[in-house]
Tab-separated table of C-alpha atoms in Angstrom:
chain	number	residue	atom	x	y	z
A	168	UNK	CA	29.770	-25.161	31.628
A	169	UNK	CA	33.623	-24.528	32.682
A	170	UNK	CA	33.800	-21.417	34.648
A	171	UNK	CA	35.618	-18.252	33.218
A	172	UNK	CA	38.649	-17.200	34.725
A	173	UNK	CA	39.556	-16.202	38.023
A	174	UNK	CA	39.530	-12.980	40.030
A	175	UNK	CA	43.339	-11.017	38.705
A	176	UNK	CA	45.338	-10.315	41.778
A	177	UNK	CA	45.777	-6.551	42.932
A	178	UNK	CA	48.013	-4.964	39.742
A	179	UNK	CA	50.154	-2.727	41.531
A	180	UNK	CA	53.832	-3.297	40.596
A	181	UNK	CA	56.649	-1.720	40.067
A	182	UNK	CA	57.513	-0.548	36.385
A	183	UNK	CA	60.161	-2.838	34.132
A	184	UNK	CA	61.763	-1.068	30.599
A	185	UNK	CA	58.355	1.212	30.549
A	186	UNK	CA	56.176	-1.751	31.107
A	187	UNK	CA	54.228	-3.363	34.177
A	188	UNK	CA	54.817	-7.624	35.194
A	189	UNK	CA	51.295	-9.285	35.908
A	190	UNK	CA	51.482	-11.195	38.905
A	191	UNK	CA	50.544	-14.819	38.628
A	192	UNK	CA	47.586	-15.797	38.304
A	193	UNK	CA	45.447	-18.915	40.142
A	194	UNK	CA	44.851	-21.596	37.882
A	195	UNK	CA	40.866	-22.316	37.023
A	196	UNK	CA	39.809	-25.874	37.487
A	197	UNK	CA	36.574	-27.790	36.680
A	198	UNK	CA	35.335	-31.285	36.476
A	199	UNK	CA	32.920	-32.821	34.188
A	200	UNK	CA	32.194	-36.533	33.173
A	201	UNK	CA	30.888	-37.613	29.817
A	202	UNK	CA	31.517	-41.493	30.215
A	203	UNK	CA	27.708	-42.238	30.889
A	204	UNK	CA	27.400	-40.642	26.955
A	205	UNK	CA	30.019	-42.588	25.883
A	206	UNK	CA	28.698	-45.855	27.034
A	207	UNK	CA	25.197	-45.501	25.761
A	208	UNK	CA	26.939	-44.611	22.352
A	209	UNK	CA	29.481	-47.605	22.362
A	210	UNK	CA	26.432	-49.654	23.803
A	211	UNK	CA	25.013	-49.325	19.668
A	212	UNK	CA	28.291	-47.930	18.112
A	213	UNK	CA	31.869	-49.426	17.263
A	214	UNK	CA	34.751	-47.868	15.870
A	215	UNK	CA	33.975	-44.480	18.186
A	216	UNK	CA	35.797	-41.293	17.662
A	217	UNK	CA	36.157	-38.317	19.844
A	218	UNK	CA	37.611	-34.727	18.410
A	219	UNK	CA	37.401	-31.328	20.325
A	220	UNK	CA	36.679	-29.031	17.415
A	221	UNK	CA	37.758	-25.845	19.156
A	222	UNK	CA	38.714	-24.683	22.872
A	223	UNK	CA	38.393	-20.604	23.316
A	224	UNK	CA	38.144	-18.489	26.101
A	225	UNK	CA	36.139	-15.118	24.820
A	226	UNK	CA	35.935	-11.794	26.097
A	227	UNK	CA	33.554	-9.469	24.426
A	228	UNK	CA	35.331	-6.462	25.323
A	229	UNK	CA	38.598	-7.395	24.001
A	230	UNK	CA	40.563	-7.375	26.824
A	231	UNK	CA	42.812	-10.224	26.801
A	232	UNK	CA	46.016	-9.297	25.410
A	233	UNK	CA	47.435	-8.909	28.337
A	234	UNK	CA	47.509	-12.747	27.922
A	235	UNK	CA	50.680	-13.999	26.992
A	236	UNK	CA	50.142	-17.697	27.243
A	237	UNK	CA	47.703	-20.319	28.244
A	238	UNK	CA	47.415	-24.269	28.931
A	239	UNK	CA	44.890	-26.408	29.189
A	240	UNK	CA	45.012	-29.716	31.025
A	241	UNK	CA	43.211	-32.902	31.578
A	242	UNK	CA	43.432	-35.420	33.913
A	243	UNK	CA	41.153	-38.415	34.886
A	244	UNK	CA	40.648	-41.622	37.492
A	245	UNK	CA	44.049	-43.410	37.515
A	246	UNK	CA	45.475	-41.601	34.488
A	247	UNK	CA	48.005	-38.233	34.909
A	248	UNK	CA	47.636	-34.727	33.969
A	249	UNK	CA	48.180	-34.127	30.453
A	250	UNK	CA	48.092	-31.173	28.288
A	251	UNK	CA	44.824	-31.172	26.290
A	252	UNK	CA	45.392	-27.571	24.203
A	253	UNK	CA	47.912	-24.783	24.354
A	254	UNK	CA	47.751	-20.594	23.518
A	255	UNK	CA	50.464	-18.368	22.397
A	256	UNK	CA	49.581	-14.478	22.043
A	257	UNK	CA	50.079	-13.967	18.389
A	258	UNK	CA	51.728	-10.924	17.322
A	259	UNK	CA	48.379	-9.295	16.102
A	260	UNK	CA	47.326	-9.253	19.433
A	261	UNK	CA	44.622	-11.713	21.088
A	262	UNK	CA	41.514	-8.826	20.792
A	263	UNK	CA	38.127	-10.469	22.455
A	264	UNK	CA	39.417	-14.503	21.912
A	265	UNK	CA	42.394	-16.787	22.903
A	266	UNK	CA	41.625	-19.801	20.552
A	267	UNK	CA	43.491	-22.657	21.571
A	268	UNK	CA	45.884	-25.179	19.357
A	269	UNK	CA	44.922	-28.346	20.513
A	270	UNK	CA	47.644	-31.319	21.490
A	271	UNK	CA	45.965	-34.417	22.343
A	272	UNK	CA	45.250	-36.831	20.236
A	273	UNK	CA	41.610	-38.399	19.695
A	274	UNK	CA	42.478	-42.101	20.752
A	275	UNK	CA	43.838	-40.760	23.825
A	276	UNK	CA	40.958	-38.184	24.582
A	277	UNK	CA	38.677	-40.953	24.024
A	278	UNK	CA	40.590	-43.098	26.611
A	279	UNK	CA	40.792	-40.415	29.180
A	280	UNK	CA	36.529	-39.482	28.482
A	281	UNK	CA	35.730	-43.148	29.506
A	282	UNK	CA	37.079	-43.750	32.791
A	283	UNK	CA	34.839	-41.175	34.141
A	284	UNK	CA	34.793	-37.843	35.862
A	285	UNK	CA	37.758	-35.262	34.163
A	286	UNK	CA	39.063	-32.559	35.458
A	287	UNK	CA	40.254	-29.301	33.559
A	288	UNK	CA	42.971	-27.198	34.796
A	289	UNK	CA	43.142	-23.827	32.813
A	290	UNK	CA	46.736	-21.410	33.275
A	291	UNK	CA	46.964	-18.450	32.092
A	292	UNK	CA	50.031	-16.593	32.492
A	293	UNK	CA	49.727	-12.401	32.035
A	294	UNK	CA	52.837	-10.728	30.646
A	295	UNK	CA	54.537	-7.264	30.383
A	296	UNK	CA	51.728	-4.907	29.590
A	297	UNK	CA	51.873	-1.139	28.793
A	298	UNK	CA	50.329	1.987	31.449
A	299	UNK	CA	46.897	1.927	29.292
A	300	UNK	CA	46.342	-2.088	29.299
A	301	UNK	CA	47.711	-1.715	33.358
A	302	UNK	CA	44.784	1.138	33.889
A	303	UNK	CA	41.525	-1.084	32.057
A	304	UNK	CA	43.018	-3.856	34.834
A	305	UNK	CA	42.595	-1.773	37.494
A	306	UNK	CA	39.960	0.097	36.239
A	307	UNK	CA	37.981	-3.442	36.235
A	308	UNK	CA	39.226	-4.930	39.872
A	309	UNK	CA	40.748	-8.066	38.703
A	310	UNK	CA	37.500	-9.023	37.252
A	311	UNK	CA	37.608	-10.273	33.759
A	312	UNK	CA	34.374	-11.146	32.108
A	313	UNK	CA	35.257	-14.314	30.020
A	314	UNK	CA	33.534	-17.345	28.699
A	315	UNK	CA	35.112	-21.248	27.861
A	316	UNK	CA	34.111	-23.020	25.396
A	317	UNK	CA	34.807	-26.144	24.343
A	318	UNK	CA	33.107	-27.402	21.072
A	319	UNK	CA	33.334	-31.094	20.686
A	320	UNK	CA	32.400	-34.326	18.198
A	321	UNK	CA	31.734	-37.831	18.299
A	322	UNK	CA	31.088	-40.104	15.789
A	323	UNK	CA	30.700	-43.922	15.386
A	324	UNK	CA	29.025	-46.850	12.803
A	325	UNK	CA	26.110	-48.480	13.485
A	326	UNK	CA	25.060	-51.569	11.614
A	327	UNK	CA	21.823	-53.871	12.130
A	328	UNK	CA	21.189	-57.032	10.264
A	329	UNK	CA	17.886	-57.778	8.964
């Protein structure tokens, strides 16, 4: 389970042009390992491949486009910090999701899933918002009810001889 986003900071700023800056906001990390998995399944498997089918971060009370952008990052034992997905605000608005275009590519996810423990690193960086989006901030302390999810596959052959 990768934890939901941190506490905002205190939103009392100055006003810009009729809008309010966000200030910045702590990026969320969490580790998780899923090399023992992909031994077992290269212990009977070959030609494995690993795809994340979707990274989101949900809000059920649609209060997230105040979000103007977003990065997630990976990093592993002995390999660097690499962008794993990336969000843009779209200019419907983001509403209760921020889904996530992802930019790593399977071979290398696979790579960085088998040399053990990972660690995410999710920024997300708040923009200009208007008086009423400033006022539901405030109104809920910094305190943004949000869930990650990250939806994954994995696939390989298996042959036996008779």
């Amino acid at each position: 389970i990768i934890p939901g986003l941190p506490t905002i900071p205190a939103v009392n700023v100055p006003m810009v042009n009729g809008q309010y800056p966000l200030p910045v906001i702590p990026p969320v990390t969490t580790s998780f390992d899923f090399s023992g998995t992909i031994s077992k399944i290269t212990s009977v498997a070959t030609s494995l491949s690993v795809s994340i089918d979707q990274i989101s971060i949900d809000n059920p009370n649609n209060e997230m486009n105040w979000v103007q952008s977003a990065t997630v990052q990976v990093s592993g034992s002995g390999l660097p910090q690499v962008e794993l997905g990336s969000y843009t605000l779209p200019s419907t608005g983001a509403g209760s999701e921020l889904d996530f275009q992802l930019t790593m590519d399977p071979n290398t996810l696979l790579q960085y899933m088998q040399t053990g423990p990972l660690t995410l690193t999710i920024t997300v960086v708040g923009g200009l918002v208007d008086v009423s989006t400033l006022q539901i901030l405030q109104s809920l302390n910094g305190n943004v009810s949000t869930t990650v999810t990250m939806a994954m596959s994995v696939s390989g052959n298996v042959s036996k001889s008779l």
